[in-house]
Coordinates of C-alpha atoms in Angstrom, one line a residue:
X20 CA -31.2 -18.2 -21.2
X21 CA -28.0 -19.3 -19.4
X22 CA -25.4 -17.9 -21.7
X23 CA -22.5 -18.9 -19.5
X24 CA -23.9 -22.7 -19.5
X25 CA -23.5 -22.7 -23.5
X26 CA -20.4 -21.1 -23.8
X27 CA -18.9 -23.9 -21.5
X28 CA -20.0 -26.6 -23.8
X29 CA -18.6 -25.1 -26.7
X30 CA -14.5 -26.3 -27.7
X31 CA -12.1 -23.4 -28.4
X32 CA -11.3 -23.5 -31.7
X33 CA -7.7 -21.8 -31.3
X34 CA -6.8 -24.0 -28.9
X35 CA -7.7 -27.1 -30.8
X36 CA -6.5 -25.6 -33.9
X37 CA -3.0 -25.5 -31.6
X38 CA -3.4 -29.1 -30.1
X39 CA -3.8 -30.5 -33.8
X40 CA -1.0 -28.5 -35.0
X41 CA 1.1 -30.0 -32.2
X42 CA 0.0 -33.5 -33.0
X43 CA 1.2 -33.1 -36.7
X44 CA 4.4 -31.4 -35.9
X45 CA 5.6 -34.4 -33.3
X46 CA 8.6 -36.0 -35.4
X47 CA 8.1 -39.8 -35.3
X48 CA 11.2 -42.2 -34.9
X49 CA 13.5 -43.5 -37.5
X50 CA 14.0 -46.9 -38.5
X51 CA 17.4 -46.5 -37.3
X52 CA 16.4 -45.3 -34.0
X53 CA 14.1 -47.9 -33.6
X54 CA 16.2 -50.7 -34.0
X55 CA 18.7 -48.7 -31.7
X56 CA 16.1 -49.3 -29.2
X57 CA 15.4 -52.6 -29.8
X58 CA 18.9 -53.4 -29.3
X59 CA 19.1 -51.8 -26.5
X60 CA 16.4 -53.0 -24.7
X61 CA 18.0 -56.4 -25.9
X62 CA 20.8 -56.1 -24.0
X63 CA 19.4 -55.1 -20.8
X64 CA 16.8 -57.7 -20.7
X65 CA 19.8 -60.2 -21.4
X66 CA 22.1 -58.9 -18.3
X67 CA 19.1 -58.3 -16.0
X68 CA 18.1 -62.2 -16.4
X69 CA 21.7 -63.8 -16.3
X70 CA 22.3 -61.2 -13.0
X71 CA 19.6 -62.7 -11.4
X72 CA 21.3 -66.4 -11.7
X73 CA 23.4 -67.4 -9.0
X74 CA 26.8 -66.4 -9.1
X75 CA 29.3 -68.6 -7.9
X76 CA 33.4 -69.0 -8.5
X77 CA 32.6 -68.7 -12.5
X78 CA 30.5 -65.5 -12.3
X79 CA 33.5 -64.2 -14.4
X80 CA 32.0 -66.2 -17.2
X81 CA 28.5 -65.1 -16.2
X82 CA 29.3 -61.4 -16.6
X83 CA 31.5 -62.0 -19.4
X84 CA 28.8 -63.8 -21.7
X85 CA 26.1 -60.8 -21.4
X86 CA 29.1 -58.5 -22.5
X87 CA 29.7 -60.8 -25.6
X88 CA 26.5 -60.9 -26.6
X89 CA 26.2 -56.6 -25.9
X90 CA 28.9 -57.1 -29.0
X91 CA 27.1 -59.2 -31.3
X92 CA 23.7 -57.2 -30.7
X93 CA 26.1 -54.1 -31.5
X94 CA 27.2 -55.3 -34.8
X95 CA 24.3 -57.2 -35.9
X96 CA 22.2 -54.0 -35.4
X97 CA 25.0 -51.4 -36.7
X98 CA 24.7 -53.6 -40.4
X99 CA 21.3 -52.7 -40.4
X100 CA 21.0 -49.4 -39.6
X101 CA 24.1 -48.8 -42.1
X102 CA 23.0 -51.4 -44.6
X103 CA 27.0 -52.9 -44.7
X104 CA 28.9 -55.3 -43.8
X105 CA 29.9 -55.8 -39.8
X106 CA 32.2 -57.9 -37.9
X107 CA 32.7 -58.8 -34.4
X108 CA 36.7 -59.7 -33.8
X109 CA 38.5 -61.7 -31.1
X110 CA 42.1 -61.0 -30.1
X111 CA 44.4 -63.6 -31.6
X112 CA 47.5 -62.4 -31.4
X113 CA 49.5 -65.0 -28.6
X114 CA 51.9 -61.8 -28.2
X115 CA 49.7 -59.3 -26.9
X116 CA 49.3 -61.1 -23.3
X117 CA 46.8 -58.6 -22.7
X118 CA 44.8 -58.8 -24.9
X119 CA 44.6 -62.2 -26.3
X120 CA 41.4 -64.1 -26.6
X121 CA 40.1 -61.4 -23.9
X122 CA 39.5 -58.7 -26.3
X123 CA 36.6 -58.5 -28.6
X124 CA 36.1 -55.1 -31.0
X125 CA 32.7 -54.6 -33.5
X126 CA 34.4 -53.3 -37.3
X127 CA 32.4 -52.1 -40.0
X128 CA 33.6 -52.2 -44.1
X129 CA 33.1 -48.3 -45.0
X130 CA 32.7 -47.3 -48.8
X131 CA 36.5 -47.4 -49.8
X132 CA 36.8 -50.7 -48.7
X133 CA 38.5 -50.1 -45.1
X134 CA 37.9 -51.8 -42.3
X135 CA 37.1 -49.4 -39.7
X136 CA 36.4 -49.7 -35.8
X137 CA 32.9 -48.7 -34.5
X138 CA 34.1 -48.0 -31.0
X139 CA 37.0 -48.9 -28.5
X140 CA 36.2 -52.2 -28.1
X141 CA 35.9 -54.0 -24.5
X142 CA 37.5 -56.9 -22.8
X143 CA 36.1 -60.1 -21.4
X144 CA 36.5 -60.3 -17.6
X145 CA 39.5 -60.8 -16.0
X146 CA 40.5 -64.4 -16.1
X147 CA 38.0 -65.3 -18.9
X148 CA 39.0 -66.4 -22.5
X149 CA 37.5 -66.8 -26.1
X150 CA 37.3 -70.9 -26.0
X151 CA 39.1 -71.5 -29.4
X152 CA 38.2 -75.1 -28.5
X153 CA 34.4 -75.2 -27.9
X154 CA 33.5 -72.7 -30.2
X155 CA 32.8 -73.7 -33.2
X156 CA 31.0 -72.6 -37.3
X157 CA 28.9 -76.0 -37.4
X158 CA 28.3 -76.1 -33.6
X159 CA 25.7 -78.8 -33.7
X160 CA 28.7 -81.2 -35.5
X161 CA 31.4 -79.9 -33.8
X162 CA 33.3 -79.1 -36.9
X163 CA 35.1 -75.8 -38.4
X164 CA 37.0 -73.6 -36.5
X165 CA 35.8 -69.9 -36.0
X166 CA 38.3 -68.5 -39.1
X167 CA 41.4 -65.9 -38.5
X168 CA 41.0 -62.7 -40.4
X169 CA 42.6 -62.8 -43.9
X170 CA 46.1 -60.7 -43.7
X171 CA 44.4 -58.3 -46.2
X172 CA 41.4 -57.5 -43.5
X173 CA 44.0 -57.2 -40.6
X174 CA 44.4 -53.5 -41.1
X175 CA 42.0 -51.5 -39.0
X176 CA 41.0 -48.0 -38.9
X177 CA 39.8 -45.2 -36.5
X178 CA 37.3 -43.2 -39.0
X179 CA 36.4 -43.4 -42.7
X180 CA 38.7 -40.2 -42.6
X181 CA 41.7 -42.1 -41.2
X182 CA 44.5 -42.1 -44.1
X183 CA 46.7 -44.4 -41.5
X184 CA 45.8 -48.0 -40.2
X185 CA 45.6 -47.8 -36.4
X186 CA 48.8 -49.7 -35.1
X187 CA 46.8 -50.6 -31.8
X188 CA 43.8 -52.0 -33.0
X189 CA 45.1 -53.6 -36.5
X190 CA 46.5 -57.3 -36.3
X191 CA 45.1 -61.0 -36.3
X192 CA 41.9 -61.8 -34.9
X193 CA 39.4 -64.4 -34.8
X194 CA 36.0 -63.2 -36.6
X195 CA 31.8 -63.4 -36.7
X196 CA 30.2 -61.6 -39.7
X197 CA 27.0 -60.3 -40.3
X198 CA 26.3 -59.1 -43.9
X199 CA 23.7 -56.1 -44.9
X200 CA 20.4 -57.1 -43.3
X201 CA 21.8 -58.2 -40.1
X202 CA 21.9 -62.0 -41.0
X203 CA 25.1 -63.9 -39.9
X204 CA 27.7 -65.5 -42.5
X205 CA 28.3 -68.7 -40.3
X206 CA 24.9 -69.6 -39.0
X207 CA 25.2 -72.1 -36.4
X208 CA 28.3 -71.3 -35.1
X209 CA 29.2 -71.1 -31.4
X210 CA 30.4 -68.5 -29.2
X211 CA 32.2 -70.1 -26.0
X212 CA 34.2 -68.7 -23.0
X213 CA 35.6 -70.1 -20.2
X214 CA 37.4 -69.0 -16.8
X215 CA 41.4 -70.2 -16.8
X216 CA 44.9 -68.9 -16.8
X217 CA 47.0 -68.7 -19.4
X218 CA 50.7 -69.5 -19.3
X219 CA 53.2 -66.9 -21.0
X220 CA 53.7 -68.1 -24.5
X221 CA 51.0 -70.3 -24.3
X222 CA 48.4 -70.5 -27.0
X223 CA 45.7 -71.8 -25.2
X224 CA 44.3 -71.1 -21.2
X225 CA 43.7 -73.8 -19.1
X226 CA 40.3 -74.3 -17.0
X227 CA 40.9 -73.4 -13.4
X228 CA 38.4 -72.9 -10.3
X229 CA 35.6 -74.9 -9.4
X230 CA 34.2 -77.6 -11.6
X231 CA 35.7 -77.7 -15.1
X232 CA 32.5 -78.1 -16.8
X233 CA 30.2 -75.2 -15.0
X234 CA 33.5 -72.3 -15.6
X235 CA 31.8 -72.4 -19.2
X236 CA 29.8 -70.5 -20.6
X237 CA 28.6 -69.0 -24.2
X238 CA 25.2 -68.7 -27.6
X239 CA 24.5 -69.9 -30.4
X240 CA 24.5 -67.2 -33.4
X241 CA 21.7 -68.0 -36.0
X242 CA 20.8 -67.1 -39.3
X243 CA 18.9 -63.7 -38.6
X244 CA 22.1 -63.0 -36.5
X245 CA 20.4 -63.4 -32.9
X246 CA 21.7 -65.4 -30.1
X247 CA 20.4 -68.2 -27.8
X248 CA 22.2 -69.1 -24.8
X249 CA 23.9 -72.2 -23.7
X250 CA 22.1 -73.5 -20.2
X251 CA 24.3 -76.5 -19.6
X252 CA 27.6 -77.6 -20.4
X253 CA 26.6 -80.2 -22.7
X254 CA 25.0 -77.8 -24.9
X255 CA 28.7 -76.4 -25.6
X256 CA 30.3 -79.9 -26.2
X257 CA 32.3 -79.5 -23.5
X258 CA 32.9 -83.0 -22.2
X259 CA 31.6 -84.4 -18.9
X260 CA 35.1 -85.6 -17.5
X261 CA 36.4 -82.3 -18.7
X262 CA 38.9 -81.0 -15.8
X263 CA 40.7 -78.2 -14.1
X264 CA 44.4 -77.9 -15.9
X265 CA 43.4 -79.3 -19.4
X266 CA 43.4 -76.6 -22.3
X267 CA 40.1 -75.0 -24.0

């Protein structure tokens, strides 16, 4: 008899004993991890399919839009993982030339009722402004403004620690909210940017370079708190005789 044949055919038991132990010991993910993830993979897809559109003098507003939308994916999935409410804010304070209508910064409401900041923040390209014109909370009417924080929210914090507001990042700002499952507060509204200049003093930019109606650019925000994108300038109400120099 071929002992050597048999023994071949025959499984270790030791080392599937190990291989099975291995299998039950792999951790699987979170739920928080997957929708980390998901986000993630969110926000790639979006910037790999607006870089492959053809930039031309508004690519400001074509880089600018994925970044925007990076910021609503970030709060939108930070109130689910957390299970609180998030907001994504706008700079709207005409005195800070720096950062007004350019800066956008993701806040979270933390236990103690403080608003508190979820990371630095980031700024719209240079040359490209928060449209308080064309965006819009009823976006298929064209009515309601996108609403100014109240002066109670306009204190904001580094870290649920933080005893002391944090003088750089507190002050008025335009705001989206999404509430504990993700879904947005204003469903329908409108998220629009545009490429200008802004004067000094001025509470509004004005459209400048190329056509006045293709520097635009911006999504709709639903109810489940996900975004669609606008494909033509109709879509944001901007109007067809629209023109370099007039205010958005």
């Amino acid at each position: 008899m071929n002992y050597s044949s048999t023994y071949t055919m025959c499984p270790r038991p030791f080392s599937r004993a190990r291989n099975l132990r291995s299998g039950l010991a792999r951790p699987a993910f979170t739920l928080v991890e997957m929708l980390i993830v998901i986000t993630i993979i969110t926000i790639l897809l979006t910037i790999g399919a607006l870089g492959l559109r053809n930039l031309s003098k508004g690519s400001g507003v074509s880089a600018g839009v994925p970044l925007a939308e990076a910021a609503f994916a970030e709060a939108r999935g930070l109130s689910m993982g957390s299970g609180g409410t998030t907001r994504i804010l706008i700079n709207a304070d005409p005195d800070n030339a720096d950062r007004y209508l350019r800066y956008m910064l993701v806040v979270y409401l933390s236990e103690d009722n403080k608003w508190v900041a979820a990371s630095r923040g980031s700024y719209l390209p240079k040359a490209v402004f928060f449209s308080q014109k064309f965006s819009k909370l009823n976006h298929s009417s064209g009515s309601g403004d996108i609403p100014l924080l109240p002066s109670a929210d306009q204190d904001i914090y580094s870290s649920t620690e933080s005893a002391q507001r944090n003088e750089a990042l507190s002050g008025k700002y335009f705001y989206y909210q999404f509430n504990s499952e993700g879904n947005s507060s204003s469903p329908g509204a409108s998220f629009v940017i545009g490429t200008g200049t802004k004067a000094p003093g001025a509470d509004n930019p004005r459209a400048e370079g190329g056509s006045g109606t293709t520097n635009f650019g911006g999504f709709m925000i639903w109810s489940k708190g996900t975004t669609s994108l606008f494909r033509h300038p109709d879509q944001m109400n901007v109007p067809e005789d629209f023109d370099n120099g007039e205010e958005f």
